[in-house]
PDB file of C-alpha atoms in Angstrom:
ATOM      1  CA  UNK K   1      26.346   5.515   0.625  1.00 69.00           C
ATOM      2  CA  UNK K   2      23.807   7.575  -1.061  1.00 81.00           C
ATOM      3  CA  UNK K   3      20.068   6.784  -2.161  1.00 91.00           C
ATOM      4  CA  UNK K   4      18.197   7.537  -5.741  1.00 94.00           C
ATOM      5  CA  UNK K   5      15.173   6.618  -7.672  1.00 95.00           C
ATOM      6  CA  UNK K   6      14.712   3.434  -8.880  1.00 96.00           C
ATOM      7  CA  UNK K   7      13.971   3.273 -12.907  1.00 95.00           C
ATOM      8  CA  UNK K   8      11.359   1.955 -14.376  1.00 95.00           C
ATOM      9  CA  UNK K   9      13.414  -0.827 -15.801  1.00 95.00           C
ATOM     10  CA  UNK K  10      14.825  -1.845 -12.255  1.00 97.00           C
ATOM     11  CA  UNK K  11      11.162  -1.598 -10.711  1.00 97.00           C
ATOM     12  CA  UNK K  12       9.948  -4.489 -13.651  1.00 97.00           C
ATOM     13  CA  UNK K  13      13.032  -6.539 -12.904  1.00 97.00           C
ATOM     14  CA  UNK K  14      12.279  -6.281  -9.366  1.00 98.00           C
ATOM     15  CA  UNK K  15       8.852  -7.886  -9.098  1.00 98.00           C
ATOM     16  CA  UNK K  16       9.661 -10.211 -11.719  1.00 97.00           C
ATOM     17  CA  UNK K  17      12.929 -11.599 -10.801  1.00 97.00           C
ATOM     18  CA  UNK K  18      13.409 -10.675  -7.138  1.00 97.00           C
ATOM     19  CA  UNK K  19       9.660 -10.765  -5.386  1.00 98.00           C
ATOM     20  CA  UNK K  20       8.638 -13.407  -6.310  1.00 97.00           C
ATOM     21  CA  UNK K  21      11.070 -15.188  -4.044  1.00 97.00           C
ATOM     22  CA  UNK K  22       9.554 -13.389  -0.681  1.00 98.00           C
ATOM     23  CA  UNK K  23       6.048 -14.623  -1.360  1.00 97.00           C
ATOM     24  CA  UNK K  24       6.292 -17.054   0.767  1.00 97.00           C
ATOM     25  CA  UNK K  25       7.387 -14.813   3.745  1.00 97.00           C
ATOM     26  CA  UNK K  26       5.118 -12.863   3.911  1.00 97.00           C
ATOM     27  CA  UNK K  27       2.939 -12.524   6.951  1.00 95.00           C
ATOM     28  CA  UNK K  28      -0.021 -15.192   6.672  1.00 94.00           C
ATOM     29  CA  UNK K  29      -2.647 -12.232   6.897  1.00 96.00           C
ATOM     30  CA  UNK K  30      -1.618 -10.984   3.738  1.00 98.00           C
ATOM     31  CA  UNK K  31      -3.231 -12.874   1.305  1.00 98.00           C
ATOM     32  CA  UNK K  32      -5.127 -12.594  -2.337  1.00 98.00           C
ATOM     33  CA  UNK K  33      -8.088 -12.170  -0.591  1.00 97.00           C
ATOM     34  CA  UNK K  34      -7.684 -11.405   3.323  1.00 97.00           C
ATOM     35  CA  UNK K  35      -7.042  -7.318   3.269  1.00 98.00           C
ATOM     36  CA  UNK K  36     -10.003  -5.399   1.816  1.00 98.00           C
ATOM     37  CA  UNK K  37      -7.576  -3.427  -1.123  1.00 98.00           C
ATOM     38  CA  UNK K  38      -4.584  -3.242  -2.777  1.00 98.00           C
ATOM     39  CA  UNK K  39      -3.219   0.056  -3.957  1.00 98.00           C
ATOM     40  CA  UNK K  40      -0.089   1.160  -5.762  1.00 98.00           C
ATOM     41  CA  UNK K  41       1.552   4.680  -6.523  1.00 98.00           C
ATOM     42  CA  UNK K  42       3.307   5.986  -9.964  1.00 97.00           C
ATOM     43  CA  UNK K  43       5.791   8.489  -9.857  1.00 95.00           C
ATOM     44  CA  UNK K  44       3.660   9.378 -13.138  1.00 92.00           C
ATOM     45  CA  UNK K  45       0.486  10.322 -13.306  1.00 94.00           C
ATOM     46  CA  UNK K  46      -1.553   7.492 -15.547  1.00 94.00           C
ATOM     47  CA  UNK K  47      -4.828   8.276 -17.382  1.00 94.00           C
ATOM     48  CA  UNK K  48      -7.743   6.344 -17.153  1.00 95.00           C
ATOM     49  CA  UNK K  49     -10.595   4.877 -19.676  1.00 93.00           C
ATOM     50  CA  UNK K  50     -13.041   7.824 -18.909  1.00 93.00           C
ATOM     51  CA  UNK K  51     -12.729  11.037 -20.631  1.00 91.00           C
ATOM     52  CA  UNK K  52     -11.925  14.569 -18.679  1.00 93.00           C
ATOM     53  CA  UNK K  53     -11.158  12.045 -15.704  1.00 94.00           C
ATOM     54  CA  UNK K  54      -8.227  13.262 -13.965  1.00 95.00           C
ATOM     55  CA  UNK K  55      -4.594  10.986 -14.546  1.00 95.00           C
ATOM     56  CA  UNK K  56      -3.724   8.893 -11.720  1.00 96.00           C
ATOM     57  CA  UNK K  57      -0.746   8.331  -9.642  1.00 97.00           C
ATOM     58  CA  UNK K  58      -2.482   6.531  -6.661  1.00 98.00           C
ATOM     59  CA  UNK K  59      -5.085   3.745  -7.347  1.00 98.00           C
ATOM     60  CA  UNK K  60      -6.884   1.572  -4.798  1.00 98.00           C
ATOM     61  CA  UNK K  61      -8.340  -1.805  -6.152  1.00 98.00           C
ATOM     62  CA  UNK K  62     -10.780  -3.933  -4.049  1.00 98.00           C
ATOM     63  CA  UNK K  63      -9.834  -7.537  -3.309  1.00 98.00           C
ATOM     64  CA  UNK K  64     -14.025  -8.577  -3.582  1.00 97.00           C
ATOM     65  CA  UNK K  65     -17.016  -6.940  -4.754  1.00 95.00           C
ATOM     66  CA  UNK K  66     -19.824  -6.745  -2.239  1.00 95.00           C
ATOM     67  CA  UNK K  67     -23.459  -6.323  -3.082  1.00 95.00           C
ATOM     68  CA  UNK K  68     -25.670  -4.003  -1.347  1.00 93.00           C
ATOM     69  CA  UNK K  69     -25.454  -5.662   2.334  1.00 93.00           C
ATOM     70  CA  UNK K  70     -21.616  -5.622   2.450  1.00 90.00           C
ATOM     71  CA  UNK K  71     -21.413  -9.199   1.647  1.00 94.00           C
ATOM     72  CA  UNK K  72     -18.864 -10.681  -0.563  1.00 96.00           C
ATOM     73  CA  UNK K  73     -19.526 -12.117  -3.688  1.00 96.00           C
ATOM     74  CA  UNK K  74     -16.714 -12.534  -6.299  1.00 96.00           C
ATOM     75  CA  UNK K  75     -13.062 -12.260  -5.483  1.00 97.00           C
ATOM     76  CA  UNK K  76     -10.559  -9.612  -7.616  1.00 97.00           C
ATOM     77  CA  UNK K  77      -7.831 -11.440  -7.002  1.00 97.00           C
ATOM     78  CA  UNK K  78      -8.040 -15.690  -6.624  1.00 96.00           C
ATOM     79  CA  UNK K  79      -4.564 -16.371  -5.915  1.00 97.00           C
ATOM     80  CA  UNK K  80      -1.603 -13.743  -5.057  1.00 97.00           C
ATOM     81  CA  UNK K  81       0.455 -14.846  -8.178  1.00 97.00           C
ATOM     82  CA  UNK K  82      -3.014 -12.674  -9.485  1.00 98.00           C
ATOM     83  CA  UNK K  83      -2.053  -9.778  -7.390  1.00 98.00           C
ATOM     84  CA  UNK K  84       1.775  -9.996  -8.388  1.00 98.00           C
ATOM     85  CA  UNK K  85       0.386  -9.307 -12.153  1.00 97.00           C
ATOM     86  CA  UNK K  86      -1.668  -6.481 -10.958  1.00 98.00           C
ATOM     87  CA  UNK K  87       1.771  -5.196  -9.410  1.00 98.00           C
ATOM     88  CA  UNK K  88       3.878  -5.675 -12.667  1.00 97.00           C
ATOM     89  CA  UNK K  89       1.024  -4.664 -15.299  1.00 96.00           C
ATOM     90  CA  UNK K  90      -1.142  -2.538 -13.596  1.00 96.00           C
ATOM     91  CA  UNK K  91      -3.020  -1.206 -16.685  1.00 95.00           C
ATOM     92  CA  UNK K  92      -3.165  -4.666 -18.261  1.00 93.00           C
ATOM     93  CA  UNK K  93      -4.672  -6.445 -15.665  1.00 95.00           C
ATOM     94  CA  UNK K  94      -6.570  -3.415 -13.356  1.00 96.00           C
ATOM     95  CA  UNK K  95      -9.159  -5.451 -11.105  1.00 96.00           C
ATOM     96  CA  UNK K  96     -12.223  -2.990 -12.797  1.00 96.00           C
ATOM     97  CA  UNK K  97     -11.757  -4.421 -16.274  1.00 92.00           C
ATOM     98  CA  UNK K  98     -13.616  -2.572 -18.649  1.00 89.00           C
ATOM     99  CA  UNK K  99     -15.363  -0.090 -16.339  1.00 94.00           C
ATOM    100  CA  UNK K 100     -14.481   3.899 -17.348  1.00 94.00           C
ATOM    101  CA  UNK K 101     -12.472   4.251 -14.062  1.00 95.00           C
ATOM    102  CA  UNK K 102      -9.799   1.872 -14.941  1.00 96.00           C
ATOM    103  CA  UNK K 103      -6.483   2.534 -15.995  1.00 96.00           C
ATOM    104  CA  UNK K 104      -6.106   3.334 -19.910  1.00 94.00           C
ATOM    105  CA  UNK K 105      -4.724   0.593 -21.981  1.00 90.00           C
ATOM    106  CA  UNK K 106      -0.838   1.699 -22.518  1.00 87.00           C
ATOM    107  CA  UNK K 107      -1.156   0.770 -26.295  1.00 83.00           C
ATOM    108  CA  UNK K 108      -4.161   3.683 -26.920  1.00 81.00           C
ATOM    109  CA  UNK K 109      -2.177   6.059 -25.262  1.00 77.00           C
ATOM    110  CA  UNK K 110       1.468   7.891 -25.754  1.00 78.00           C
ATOM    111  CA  UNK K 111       2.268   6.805 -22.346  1.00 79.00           C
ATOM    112  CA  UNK K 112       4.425   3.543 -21.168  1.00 86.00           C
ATOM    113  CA  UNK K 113       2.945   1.001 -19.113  1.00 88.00           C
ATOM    114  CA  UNK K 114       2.985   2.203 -15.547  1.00 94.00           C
ATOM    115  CA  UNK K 115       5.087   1.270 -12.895  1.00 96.00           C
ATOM    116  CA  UNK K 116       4.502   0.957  -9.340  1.00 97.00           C
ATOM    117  CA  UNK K 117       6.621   3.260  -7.164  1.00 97.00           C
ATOM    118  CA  UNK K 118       5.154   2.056  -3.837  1.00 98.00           C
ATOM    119  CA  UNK K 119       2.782  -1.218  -2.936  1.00 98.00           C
ATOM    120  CA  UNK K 120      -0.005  -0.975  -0.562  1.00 98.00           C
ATOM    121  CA  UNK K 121      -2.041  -3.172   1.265  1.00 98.00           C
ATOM    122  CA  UNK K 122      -5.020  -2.177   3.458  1.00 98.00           C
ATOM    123  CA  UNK K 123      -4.756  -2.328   7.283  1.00 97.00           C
ATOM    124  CA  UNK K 124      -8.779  -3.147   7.403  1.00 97.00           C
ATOM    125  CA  UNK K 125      -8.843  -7.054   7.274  1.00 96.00           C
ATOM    126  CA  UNK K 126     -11.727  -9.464   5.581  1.00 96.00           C
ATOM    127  CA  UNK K 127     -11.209 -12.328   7.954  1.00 94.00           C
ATOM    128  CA  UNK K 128      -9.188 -10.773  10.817  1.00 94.00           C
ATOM    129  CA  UNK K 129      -8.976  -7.875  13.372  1.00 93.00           C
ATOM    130  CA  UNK K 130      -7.687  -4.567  11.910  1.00 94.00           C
ATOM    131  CA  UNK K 131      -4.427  -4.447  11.989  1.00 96.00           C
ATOM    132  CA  UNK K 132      -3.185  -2.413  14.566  1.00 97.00           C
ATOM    133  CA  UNK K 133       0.205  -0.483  12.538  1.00 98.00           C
ATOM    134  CA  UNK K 134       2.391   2.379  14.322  1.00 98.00           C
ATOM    135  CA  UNK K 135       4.588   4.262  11.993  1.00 98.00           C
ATOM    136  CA  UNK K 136       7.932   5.976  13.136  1.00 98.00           C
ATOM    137  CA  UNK K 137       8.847   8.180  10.115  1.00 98.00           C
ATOM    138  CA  UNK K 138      12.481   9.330   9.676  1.00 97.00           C
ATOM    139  CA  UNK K 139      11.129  12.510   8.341  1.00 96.00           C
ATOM    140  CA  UNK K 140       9.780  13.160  12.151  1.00 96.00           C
ATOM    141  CA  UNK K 141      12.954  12.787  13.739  1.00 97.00           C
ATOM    142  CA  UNK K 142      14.779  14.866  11.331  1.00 96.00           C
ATOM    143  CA  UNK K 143      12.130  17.761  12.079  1.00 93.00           C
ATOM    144  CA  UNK K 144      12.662  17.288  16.046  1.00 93.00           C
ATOM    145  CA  UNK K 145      16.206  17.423  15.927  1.00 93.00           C
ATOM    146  CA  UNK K 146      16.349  20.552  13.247  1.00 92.00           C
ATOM    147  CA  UNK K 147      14.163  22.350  15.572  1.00 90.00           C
ATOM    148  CA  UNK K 148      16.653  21.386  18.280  1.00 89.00           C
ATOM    149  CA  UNK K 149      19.275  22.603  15.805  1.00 88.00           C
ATOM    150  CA  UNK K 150      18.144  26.422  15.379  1.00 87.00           C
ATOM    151  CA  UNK K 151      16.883  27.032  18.268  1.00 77.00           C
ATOM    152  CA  UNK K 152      16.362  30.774  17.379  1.00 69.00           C
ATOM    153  CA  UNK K 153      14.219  30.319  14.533  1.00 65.00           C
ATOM    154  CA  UNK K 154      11.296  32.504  14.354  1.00 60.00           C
ATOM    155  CA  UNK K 155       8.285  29.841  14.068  1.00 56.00           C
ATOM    156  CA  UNK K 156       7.620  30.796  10.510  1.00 51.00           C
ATOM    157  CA  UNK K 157       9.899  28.965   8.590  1.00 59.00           C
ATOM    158  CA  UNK K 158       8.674  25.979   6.985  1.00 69.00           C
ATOM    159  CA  UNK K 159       9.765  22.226   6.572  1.00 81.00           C
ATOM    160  CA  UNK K 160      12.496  22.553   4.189  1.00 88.00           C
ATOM    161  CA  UNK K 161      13.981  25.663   4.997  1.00 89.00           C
ATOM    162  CA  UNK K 162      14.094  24.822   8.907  1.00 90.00           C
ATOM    163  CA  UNK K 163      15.672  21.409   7.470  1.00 92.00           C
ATOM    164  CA  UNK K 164      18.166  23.496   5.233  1.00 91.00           C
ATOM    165  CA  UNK K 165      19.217  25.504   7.986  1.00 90.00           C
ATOM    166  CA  UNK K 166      20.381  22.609  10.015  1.00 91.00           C
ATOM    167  CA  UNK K 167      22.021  21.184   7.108  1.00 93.00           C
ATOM    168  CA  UNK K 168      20.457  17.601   6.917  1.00 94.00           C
ATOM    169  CA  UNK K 169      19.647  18.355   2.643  1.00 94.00           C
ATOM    170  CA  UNK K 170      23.315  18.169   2.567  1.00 94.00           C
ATOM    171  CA  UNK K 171      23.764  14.421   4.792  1.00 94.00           C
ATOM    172  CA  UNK K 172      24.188  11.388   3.108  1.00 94.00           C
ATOM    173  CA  UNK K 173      21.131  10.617   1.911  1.00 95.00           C
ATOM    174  CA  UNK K 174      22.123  13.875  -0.294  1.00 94.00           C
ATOM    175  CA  UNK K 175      18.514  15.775  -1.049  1.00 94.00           C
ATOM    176  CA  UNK K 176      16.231  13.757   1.404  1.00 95.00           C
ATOM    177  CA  UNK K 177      14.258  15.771   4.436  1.00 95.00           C
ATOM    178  CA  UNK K 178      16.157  13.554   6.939  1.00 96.00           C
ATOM    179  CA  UNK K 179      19.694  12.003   7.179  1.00 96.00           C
ATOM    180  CA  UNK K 180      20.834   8.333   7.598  1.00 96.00           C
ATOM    181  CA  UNK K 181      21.263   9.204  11.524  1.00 96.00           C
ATOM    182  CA  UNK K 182      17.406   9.957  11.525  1.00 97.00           C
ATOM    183  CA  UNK K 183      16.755   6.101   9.700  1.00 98.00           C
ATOM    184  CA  UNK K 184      18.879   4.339  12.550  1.00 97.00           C
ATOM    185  CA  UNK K 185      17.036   6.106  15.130  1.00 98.00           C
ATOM    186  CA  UNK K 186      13.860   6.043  13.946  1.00 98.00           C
ATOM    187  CA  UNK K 187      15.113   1.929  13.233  1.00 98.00           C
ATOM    188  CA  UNK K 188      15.809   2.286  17.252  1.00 98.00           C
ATOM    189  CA  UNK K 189      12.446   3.603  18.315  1.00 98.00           C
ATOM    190  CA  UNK K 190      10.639   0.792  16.458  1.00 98.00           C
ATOM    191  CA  UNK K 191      11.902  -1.938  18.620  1.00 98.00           C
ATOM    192  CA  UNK K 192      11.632   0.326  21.958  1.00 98.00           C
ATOM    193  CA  UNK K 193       8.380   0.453  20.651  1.00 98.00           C
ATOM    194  CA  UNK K 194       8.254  -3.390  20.146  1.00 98.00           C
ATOM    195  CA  UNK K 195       9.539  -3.922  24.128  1.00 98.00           C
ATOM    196  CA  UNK K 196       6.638  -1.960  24.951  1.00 98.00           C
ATOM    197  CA  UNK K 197       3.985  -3.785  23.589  1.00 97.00           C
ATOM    198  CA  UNK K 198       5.292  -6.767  24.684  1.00 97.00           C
ATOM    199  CA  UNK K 199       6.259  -5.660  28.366  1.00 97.00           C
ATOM    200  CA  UNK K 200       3.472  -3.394  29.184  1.00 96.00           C
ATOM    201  CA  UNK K 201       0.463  -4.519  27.276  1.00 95.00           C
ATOM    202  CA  UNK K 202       1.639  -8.069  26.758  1.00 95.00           C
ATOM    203  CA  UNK K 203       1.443  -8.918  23.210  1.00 96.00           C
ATOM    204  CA  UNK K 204       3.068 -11.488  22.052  1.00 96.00           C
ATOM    205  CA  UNK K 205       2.616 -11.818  18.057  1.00 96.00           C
ATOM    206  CA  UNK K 206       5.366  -8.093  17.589  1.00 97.00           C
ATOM    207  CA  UNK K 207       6.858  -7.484  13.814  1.00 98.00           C
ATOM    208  CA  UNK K 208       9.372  -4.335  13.499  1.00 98.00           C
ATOM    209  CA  UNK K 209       9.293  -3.631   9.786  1.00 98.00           C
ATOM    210  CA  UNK K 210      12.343  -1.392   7.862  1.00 98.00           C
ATOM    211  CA  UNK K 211       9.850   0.873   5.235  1.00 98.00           C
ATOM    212  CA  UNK K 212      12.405   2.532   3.949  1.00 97.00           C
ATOM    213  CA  UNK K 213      12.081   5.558   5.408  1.00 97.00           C
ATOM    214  CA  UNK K 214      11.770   4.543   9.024  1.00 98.00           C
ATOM    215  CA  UNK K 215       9.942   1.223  10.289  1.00 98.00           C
ATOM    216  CA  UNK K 216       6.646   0.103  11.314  1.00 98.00           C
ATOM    217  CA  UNK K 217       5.401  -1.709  14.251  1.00 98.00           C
ATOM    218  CA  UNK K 218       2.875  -4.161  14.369  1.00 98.00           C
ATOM    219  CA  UNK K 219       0.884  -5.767  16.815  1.00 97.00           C
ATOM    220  CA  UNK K 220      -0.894  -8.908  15.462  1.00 96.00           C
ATOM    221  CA  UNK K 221      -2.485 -10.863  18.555  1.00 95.00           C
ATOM    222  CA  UNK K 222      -6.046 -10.783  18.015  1.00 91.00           C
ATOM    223  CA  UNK K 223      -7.406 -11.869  21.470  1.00 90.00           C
ATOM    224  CA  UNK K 224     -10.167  -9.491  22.657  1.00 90.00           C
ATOM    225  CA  UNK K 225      -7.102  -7.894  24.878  1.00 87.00           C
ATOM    226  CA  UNK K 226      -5.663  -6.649  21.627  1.00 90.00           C
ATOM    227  CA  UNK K 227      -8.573  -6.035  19.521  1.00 89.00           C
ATOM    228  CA  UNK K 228      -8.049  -1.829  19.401  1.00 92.00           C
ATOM    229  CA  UNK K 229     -11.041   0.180  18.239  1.00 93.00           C
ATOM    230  CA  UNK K 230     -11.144   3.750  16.736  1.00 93.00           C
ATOM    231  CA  UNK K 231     -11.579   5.218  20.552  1.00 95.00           C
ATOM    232  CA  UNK K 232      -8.341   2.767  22.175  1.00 95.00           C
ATOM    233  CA  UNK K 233      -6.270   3.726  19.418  1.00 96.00           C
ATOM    234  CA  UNK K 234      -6.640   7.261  19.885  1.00 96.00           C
ATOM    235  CA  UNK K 235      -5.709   6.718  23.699  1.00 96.00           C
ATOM    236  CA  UNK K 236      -2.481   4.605  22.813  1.00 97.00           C
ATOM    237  CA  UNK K 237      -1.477   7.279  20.531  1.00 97.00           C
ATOM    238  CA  UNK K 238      -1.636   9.821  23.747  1.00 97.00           C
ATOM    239  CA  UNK K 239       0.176   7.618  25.586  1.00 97.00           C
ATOM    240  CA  UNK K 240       3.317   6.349  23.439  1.00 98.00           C
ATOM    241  CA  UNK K 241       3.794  10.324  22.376  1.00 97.00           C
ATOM    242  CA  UNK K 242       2.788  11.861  25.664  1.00 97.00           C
ATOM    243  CA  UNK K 243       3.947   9.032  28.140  1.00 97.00           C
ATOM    244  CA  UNK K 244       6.314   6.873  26.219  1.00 98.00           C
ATOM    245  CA  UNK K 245       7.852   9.487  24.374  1.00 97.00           C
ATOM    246  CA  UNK K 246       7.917   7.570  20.738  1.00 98.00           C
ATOM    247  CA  UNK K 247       7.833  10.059  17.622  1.00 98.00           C
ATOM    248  CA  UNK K 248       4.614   8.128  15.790  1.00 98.00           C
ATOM    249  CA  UNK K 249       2.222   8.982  13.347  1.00 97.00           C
ATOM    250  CA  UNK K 250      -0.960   9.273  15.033  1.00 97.00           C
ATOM    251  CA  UNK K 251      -3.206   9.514  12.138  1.00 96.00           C
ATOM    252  CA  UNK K 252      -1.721   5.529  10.619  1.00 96.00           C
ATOM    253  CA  UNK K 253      -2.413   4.131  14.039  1.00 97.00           C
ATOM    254  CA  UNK K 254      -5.963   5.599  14.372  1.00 96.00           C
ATOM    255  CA  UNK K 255      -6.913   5.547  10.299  1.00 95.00           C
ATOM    256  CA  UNK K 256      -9.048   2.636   9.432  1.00 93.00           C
ATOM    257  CA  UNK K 257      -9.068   3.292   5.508  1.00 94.00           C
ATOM    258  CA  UNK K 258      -5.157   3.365   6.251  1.00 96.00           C
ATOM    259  CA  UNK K 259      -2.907   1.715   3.810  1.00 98.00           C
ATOM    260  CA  UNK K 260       0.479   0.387   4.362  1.00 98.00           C
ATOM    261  CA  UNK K 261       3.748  -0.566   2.388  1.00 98.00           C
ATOM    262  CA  UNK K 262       3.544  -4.097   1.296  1.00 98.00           C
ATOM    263  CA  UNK K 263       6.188  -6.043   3.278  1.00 98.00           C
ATOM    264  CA  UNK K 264       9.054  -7.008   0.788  1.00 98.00           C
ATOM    265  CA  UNK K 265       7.922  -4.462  -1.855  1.00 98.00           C
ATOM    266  CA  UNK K 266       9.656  -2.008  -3.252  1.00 98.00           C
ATOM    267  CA  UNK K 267      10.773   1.436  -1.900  1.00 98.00           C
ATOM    268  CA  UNK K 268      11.756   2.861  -5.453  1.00 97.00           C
ATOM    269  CA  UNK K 269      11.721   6.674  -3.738  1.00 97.00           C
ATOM    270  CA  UNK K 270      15.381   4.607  -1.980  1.00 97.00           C
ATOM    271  CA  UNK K 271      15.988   1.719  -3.762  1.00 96.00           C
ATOM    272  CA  UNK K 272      15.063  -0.149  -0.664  1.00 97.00           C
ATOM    273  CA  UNK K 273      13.194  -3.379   0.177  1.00 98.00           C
ATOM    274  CA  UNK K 274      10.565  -2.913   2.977  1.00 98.00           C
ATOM    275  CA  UNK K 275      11.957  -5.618   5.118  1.00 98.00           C
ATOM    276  CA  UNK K 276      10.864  -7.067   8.432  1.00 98.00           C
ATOM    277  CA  UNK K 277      13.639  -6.822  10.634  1.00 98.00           C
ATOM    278  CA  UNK K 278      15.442  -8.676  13.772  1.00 97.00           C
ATOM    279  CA  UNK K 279      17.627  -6.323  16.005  1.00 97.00           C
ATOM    280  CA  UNK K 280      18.311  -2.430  15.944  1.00 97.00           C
ATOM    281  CA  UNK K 281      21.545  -2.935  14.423  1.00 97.00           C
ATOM    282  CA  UNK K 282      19.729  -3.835  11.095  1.00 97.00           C
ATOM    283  CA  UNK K 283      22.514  -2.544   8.158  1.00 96.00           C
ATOM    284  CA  UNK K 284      19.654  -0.358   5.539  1.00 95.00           C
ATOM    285  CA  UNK K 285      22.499  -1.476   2.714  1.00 92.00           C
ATOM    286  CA  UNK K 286      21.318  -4.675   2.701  1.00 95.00           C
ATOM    287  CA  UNK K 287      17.691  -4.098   2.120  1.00 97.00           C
ATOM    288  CA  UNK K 288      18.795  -2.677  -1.446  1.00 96.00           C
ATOM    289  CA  UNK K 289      17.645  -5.168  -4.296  1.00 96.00           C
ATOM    290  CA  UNK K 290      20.277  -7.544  -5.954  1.00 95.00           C
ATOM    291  CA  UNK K 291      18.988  -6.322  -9.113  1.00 93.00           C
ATOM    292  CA  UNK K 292      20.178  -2.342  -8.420  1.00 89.00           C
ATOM    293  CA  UNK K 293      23.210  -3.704  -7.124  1.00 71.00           C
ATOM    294  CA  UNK K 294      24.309  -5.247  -9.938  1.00 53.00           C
TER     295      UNK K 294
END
């Protein structure tokens, strides 16, 4: 088993034959109108309406205007079939309309209609508590264990050629800075991760998410008890690296502009399906989309 890029074609056929059919799993929280924006990535940079405006491959898109108090007053989105058209047609139906900072209309340009490589959602929450995310990255694990792996390496050497050296470019995945050993661990960590929450700080609302290129933990109790602010987050970040021992990214957990892989969306970097997940032995075959299968 290997991994590739997903085409544009098998993106489209994704969220138009295949997502729509998770909708309804997804966690209540996730909503039109509940987190604050919705972003996507293109693996092409897309212009927008503005002249000598820079292309875009990453776009954030509010779910509700505010006016000059922070308050809401009309909604981008009204219902998430709204967002799903966003997803597929992102030039076509960009929440800013007509301003000059929306994407260009494909059809006044030599350029297709974009696809989305990756969907985001914001961690910071209209009705709710931010959501308190950890993210275990395969990428980090590979690192660790190729600095394990040359041992008399010099300090100077950067990502890839310390990776290179300890010969994880060449394991299945061929080409990616970790191997499928790094996934499964990194798959392994998340629900360590999960017991610990629920043992030692006694949560009791835990989701383990596959991303696609590791997992991600959530927390979703929102009892004052689990209500984390900028300052407790950076103190659980000390603790599950320094005390706990769990390879996180400290800057997701403690980022409150964060942004996070839609559950059920698309990993098109893997041909994966970001998938909430049950036990450690999850198979990563079977998050791969019936439509690239067949």
């Amino acid at each position: 088993m290997t991994w590739r890029h997903a085409t544009r074609e098998e993106i489209y056929r994704y969220y138009t034959e295949e997502f729509p059919s998770y909708v309804d799993e997804l966690p209540s929280f996730i909503t039109a109108k509940g987190p604050k924006q919705y972003a996507l990535a293109f693996r092409d940079p897309h212009p927008v309406r503005k002249d000598g405006v820079p292309d875009k491959d990453f776009i954030r898109r509010d779910t509700w205007q505010t006016n000059a108090s922070g308050e809401r007053t009309s909604s981008a989105f009204h219902e998430f079939n709204d967002v799903l058209e966003f997803i597929r047609h992102p030039a076509r139906n960009d929440p800013l309309g007509r301003s000059n900072f929306a994407l260009a209309d494909p059809d006044l340009f030599d350029k297709p209609d974009p696809r989305p490589d990756a969907v985001y959602y914001a961690l910071d929450h209209w009705e709710r508590p931010w959501v308190l995310l950890v993210d275990i990255d395969a990428k980090t694990i590979a690192r660790e264990r190729a600095t394990r792996a040359v041992p008399d390496r010099d300090g100077t050497e950067d990502s890839e050629v310390l990776l290179d050296t300890a010969g994880i470019f060449e394991a299945d995945p061929v080409g990616y800075p970790y191997s499928f050993e790094d996934v499964e661990r990194a798959i392994e960590y998340g629900f360590e991760l999960r017991d610990i929450f629920e043992d030692d700080f006694n949560a009791e609302e835990t989701v383990v998410v596959y991303s696609g290129q590791g997992v991600h933990v959530y927390v979703l109790d929102t009892g004052p008890a689990h209500r984390y602010d900028a300052k407790s987050r950076e103190v659980l970040n000390d603790l599950l690296q320094d005390t706990y021992e769990i390879p996180i990214d400290p800057v997701v957990t403690a980022d409150r502009r964060r942004v996070a892989r839609l559950p059920y969306s698309l990993h098109a970097d893997v041909c994966s399906i970001v998938t909430p997940i049950e036990s450690p032995n999850f198979d990563v075959r079977s998050a791969t989309p019936e439509v690239i299968q067949s």
